[in-house]
Amino acid sequence: MIRRNQYVSVHETRAQITREKLLKAAIKLVNRDGMKQLTVRNICDEAGLSTGSFYNLFSGKEDLISYYLKYAFKPYLEKARAEADQYNCVERCLLIYRYYVMYCKDMGLEFVSGLYASNHNPFFDFMHRDQSDDFIIALVRSNLEEGKQTGYILPDVDTDEALLRIAAASTGLLFYWCVFDGKIDLDYELDCAIETYLRSIMVDRDLVLSLPPIESEGAFLS
């Protein structure tokens, strides 16, 4: 006889296996046929699963994309965490976005452009995501809160407002990176935008950062 906790464990394991099949199928489709072919039907056909199996786990294509992004970002997140101890809380905010840019560039224009295909993509709604499903904003939030407690960030700064402005800067620059077909200096421009905002909420706006600066290649790349 299977006990309830054993049943839940088996059920969750099967669900995870199905998620991985769908994820691998989605990755294969994007790499082979491009983002335009990433439909629920095509994903299921590639995975050899029914659409019912898909909708038992994901609300739609955008939900799967969000899962994919979280899954794919893990190696970059680990690298950022490995470097984090040598930097202060403000520098760690910049560091995590540097790895995020690296990750987006590795994902490619085709995939990142697909994120903007839907105005309702849950990937962008960081205010209503569960913290366990987040992989950047939760870290930035903790660094900002630490900064307020340790004297790096002004104590009266509204953390949610700060997160919104940082997220808007990163999302907007990534959008223009897609619009200009990757021909803008995303590394420098995003780093500069976030640092400029962070300095506006810092106690010491002239603080010298130990994080090595990114050299500009010019706003538009040849």
CSV table of C-alpha atoms in Angstrom, one decimal:
chain,number,residue,atom,x,y,z
A,1,MET,CA,0.0,0.0,0.0
A,2,ILE,CA,1.4,3.4,-1.0
A,3,ARG,CA,1.2,6.0,1.8
A,4,ARG,CA,0.1,9.5,1.0
A,5,ASN,CA,3.5,11.1,1.3
A,6,GLN,CA,4.9,8.3,-0.9
A,7,TYR,CA,2.2,9.0,-3.5
A,8,VAL,CA,3.0,12.7,-3.6
A,9,SER,CA,6.6,12.0,-4.0
A,10,VAL,CA,6.0,9.7,-7.0
A,11,HIS,CA,3.5,12.2,-8.5
A,12,GLU,CA,6.0,15.0,-8.2
A,13,THR,CA,8.8,12.9,-9.7
A,14,ARG,CA,6.6,12.1,-12.7
A,15,ALA,CA,5.6,15.7,-13.1
A,16,GLN,CA,9.3,16.8,-13.0
A,17,ILE,CA,10.2,14.2,-15.7
A,18,THR,CA,7.4,15.5,-17.9
A,19,ARG,CA,8.6,19.1,-17.3
A,20,GLU,CA,12.1,18.1,-18.4
A,21,LYS,CA,10.8,16.4,-21.6
A,22,LEU,CA,8.8,19.6,-22.5
A,23,LEU,CA,11.8,21.8,-21.7
A,24,LYS,CA,14.2,19.7,-23.8
A,25,ALA,CA,11.6,19.7,-26.6
A,26,ALA,CA,11.3,23.5,-26.4
A,27,ILE,CA,15.0,24.1,-26.5
A,28,LYS,CA,15.4,21.8,-29.5
A,29,LEU,CA,12.6,23.6,-31.3
A,30,VAL,CA,14.1,27.0,-30.7
A,31,ASN,CA,17.6,26.0,-31.8
A,32,ARG,CA,16.4,24.1,-34.9
A,33,ASP,CA,13.4,26.1,-36.1
A,34,GLY,CA,13.5,29.5,-34.3
A,35,MET,CA,11.2,31.1,-31.8
A,36,LYS,CA,8.2,31.4,-34.1
A,37,GLN,CA,7.8,27.7,-34.2
A,38,LEU,CA,7.6,27.5,-30.4
A,39,THR,CA,3.9,26.6,-30.0
A,40,VAL,CA,2.3,24.4,-27.4
A,41,ARG,CA,1.3,21.9,-30.2
A,42,ASN,CA,4.8,21.8,-31.6
A,43,ILE,CA,6.4,21.4,-28.2
A,44,CYS,CA,4.1,18.5,-27.4
A,45,ASP,CA,4.6,16.8,-30.7
A,46,GLU,CA,8.4,17.1,-30.3
A,47,ALA,CA,8.2,15.7,-26.8
A,48,GLY,CA,5.7,12.9,-27.7
A,49,LEU,CA,3.2,14.2,-25.1
A,50,SER,CA,-0.4,15.3,-25.2
A,51,THR,CA,-1.4,18.9,-24.8
A,52,GLY,CA,-3.3,17.8,-21.7
A,53,SER,CA,0.0,16.8,-20.1
A,54,PHE,CA,1.4,20.2,-21.0
A,55,TYR,CA,-1.5,22.2,-19.5
A,56,ASN,CA,-1.4,20.1,-16.3
A,57,LEU,CA,2.0,21.7,-15.6
A,58,PHE,CA,2.1,25.0,-17.5
A,59,SER,CA,-0.5,27.7,-18.1
A,60,GLY,CA,0.9,28.3,-21.6
A,61,LYS,CA,4.0,28.8,-23.8
A,62,GLU,CA,5.1,31.9,-21.8
A,63,ASP,CA,4.9,29.9,-18.5
A,64,LEU,CA,7.2,27.3,-20.0
A,65,ILE,CA,9.6,30.0,-21.3
A,66,SER,CA,9.8,31.4,-17.8
A,67,TYR,CA,10.6,28.0,-16.4
A,68,TYR,CA,13.3,27.6,-19.1
A,69,LEU,CA,14.8,30.9,-18.2
A,70,LYS,CA,15.0,30.0,-14.6
A,71,TYR,CA,16.5,26.6,-15.4
A,72,ALA,CA,19.1,28.0,-17.8
A,73,PHE,CA,20.2,30.8,-15.5
A,74,LYS,CA,21.4,28.5,-12.7
A,75,PRO,CA,25.0,28.2,-13.9
A,76,TYR,CA,25.3,32.0,-14.2
A,77,LEU,CA,23.8,32.5,-10.8
A,78,GLU,CA,26.3,30.1,-9.2
A,79,LYS,CA,29.2,32.0,-10.8
A,80,ALA,CA,27.8,35.3,-9.5
A,81,ARG,CA,27.4,33.9,-6.0
A,82,ALA,CA,30.9,32.5,-6.1
A,83,GLU,CA,32.3,36.0,-6.7
A,84,ALA,CA,29.8,37.8,-4.4
A,85,ASP,CA,31.8,37.6,-1.1
A,86,GLN,CA,34.5,40.0,-2.2
A,87,TYR,CA,32.1,42.8,-3.0
A,88,ASN,CA,29.7,45.1,-1.1
A,89,CYS,CA,25.9,45.0,-1.5
A,90,VAL,CA,25.8,47.7,-4.2
A,91,GLU,CA,28.5,45.9,-6.2
A,92,ARG,CA,26.7,42.6,-5.9
A,93,CYS,CA,23.6,44.2,-7.6
A,94,LEU,CA,25.8,45.2,-10.5
A,95,LEU,CA,27.5,41.8,-10.6
A,96,ILE,CA,24.2,39.8,-10.8
A,97,TYR,CA,23.1,41.9,-13.8
A,98,ARG,CA,26.5,41.5,-15.5
A,99,TYR,CA,25.9,37.7,-15.4
A,100,TYR,CA,22.3,38.3,-16.5
A,101,VAL,CA,23.5,40.1,-19.6
A,102,MET,CA,26.0,37.3,-20.3
A,103,TYR,CA,23.2,34.8,-20.0
A,104,CYS,CA,20.8,36.7,-22.3
A,105,LYS,CA,23.5,37.1,-24.9
A,106,ASP,CA,24.3,33.3,-24.7
A,107,MET,CA,20.5,32.6,-25.1
A,108,GLY,CA,20.6,34.7,-28.3
A,109,LEU,CA,18.5,37.4,-29.9
A,110,GLU,CA,15.9,34.9,-31.2
A,111,PHE,CA,15.0,33.7,-27.8
A,112,VAL,CA,15.2,37.0,-25.9
A,113,SER,CA,13.1,38.6,-28.6
A,114,GLY,CA,10.5,36.0,-28.0
A,115,LEU,CA,10.1,37.2,-24.5
A,116,TYR,CA,8.6,40.4,-25.8
A,117,ALA,CA,6.1,38.6,-28.1
A,118,SER,CA,3.4,38.7,-25.3
A,119,ASN,CA,2.4,41.6,-23.2
A,120,HIS,CA,1.3,39.1,-20.5
A,121,ASN,CA,4.5,37.1,-20.2
A,122,PRO,CA,4.8,36.3,-16.5
A,123,PHE,CA,8.6,36.6,-16.8
A,124,PHE,CA,8.3,40.4,-16.5
A,125,ASP,CA,5.9,40.5,-13.6
A,126,PHE,CA,8.5,40.4,-10.8
A,127,MET,CA,6.1,42.1,-8.3
A,128,HIS,CA,3.7,39.1,-8.3
A,129,ARG,CA,6.2,36.2,-8.8
A,130,ASP,CA,6.6,33.8,-5.9
A,131,GLN,CA,10.1,34.4,-4.4
A,132,SER,CA,11.0,30.7,-4.9
A,133,ASP,CA,10.4,31.2,-8.7
A,134,ASP,CA,12.6,34.3,-8.9
A,135,PHE,CA,16.3,34.3,-9.7
A,136,ILE,CA,17.4,37.9,-9.9
A,137,ILE,CA,15.0,40.3,-8.2
A,138,ALA,CA,15.0,38.4,-4.9
A,139,LEU,CA,18.8,38.7,-4.8
A,140,VAL,CA,18.8,42.4,-5.6
A,141,ARG,CA,16.1,42.9,-3.0
A,142,SER,CA,18.2,41.3,-0.3
A,143,ASN,CA,21.2,43.4,-1.3
A,144,LEU,CA,19.2,46.6,-1.2
A,145,GLU,CA,17.8,45.7,2.2
A,146,GLU,CA,21.3,44.9,3.5
A,147,GLY,CA,22.5,48.2,2.1
A,148,LYS,CA,19.8,50.1,4.0
A,149,GLN,CA,20.9,48.4,7.2
A,150,THR,CA,24.6,48.8,6.7
A,151,GLY,CA,24.7,52.4,5.6
A,152,TYR,CA,25.3,52.0,1.8
A,153,ILE,CA,21.7,52.8,0.8
A,154,LEU,CA,19.6,55.6,2.1
A,155,PRO,CA,17.3,54.2,4.8
A,156,ASP,CA,14.1,55.8,3.5
A,157,VAL,CA,14.4,54.3,0.0
A,158,ASP,CA,11.3,52.3,-1.0
A,159,THR,CA,12.7,48.9,-2.0
A,160,ASP,CA,9.9,48.0,-4.3
A,161,GLU,CA,10.2,51.3,-6.1
A,162,ALA,CA,14.0,50.8,-6.5
A,163,LEU,CA,13.4,47.3,-7.9
A,164,LEU,CA,10.9,48.6,-10.4
A,165,ARG,CA,13.3,51.2,-11.7
A,166,ILE,CA,16.2,48.7,-11.9
A,167,ALA,CA,13.9,46.1,-13.7
A,168,ALA,CA,12.6,48.8,-16.1
A,169,ALA,CA,16.1,49.8,-17.0
A,170,SER,CA,17.2,46.2,-17.7
A,171,THR,CA,14.1,45.3,-19.6
A,172,GLY,CA,14.1,48.4,-21.6
A,173,LEU,CA,17.8,48.1,-22.7
A,174,LEU,CA,17.3,44.4,-23.5
A,175,PHE,CA,14.3,45.4,-25.7
A,176,TYR,CA,16.5,47.9,-27.6
A,177,TRP,CA,19.2,45.3,-27.9
A,178,CYS,CA,16.6,43.2,-29.7
A,179,VAL,CA,15.3,46.1,-31.8
A,180,PHE,CA,18.8,47.0,-32.9
A,181,ASP,CA,19.6,43.4,-33.7
A,182,GLY,CA,22.3,43.1,-31.0
A,183,LYS,CA,24.1,46.2,-32.2
A,184,ILE,CA,24.1,48.2,-29.0
A,185,ASP,CA,26.8,47.9,-26.3
A,186,LEU,CA,24.4,46.1,-23.9
A,187,ASP,CA,27.1,45.2,-21.3
A,188,TYR,CA,28.2,48.8,-20.8
A,189,GLU,CA,24.9,50.5,-21.2
A,190,LEU,CA,23.0,48.3,-18.7
A,191,ASP,CA,25.8,48.4,-16.2
A,192,CYS,CA,26.0,52.2,-16.5
A,193,ALA,CA,22.2,52.6,-16.2
A,194,ILE,CA,22.0,50.5,-13.0
A,195,GLU,CA,25.1,52.0,-11.4
A,196,THR,CA,23.7,55.5,-12.1
A,197,TYR,CA,20.4,54.7,-10.4
A,198,LEU,CA,22.1,52.9,-7.5
A,199,ARG,CA,24.3,55.9,-6.8
A,200,SER,CA,21.2,58.1,-6.7
A,201,ILE,CA,20.0,56.1,-3.7
A,202,MET,CA,23.4,55.6,-2.0
A,203,VAL,CA,24.4,57.5,1.2
A,204,ASP,CA,27.9,58.2,-0.4
A,205,ARG,CA,27.3,58.8,-4.0
A,206,ASP,CA,31.0,59.2,-4.7
A,207,LEU,CA,32.0,55.9,-3.2
A,208,VAL,CA,34.7,54.2,-5.2
A,209,LEU,CA,33.6,50.7,-6.2
A,210,SER,CA,36.1,47.8,-6.3
A,211,LEU,CA,34.1,46.0,-9.0
A,212,PRO,CA,36.2,46.4,-12.2
A,213,PRO,CA,34.5,48.8,-14.6
A,214,ILE,CA,33.2,47.7,-18.0
A,215,GLU,CA,34.9,49.6,-20.8
A,216,SER,CA,32.5,51.2,-23.4
A,217,GLU,CA,32.7,50.1,-27.0
A,218,GLY,CA,30.4,53.0,-28.0
A,219,ALA,CA,26.6,53.0,-27.8
A,220,PHE,CA,26.2,51.4,-31.2
A,221,LEU,CA,28.4,48.5,-32.3
A,222,SER,CA,29.6,48.1,-35.8
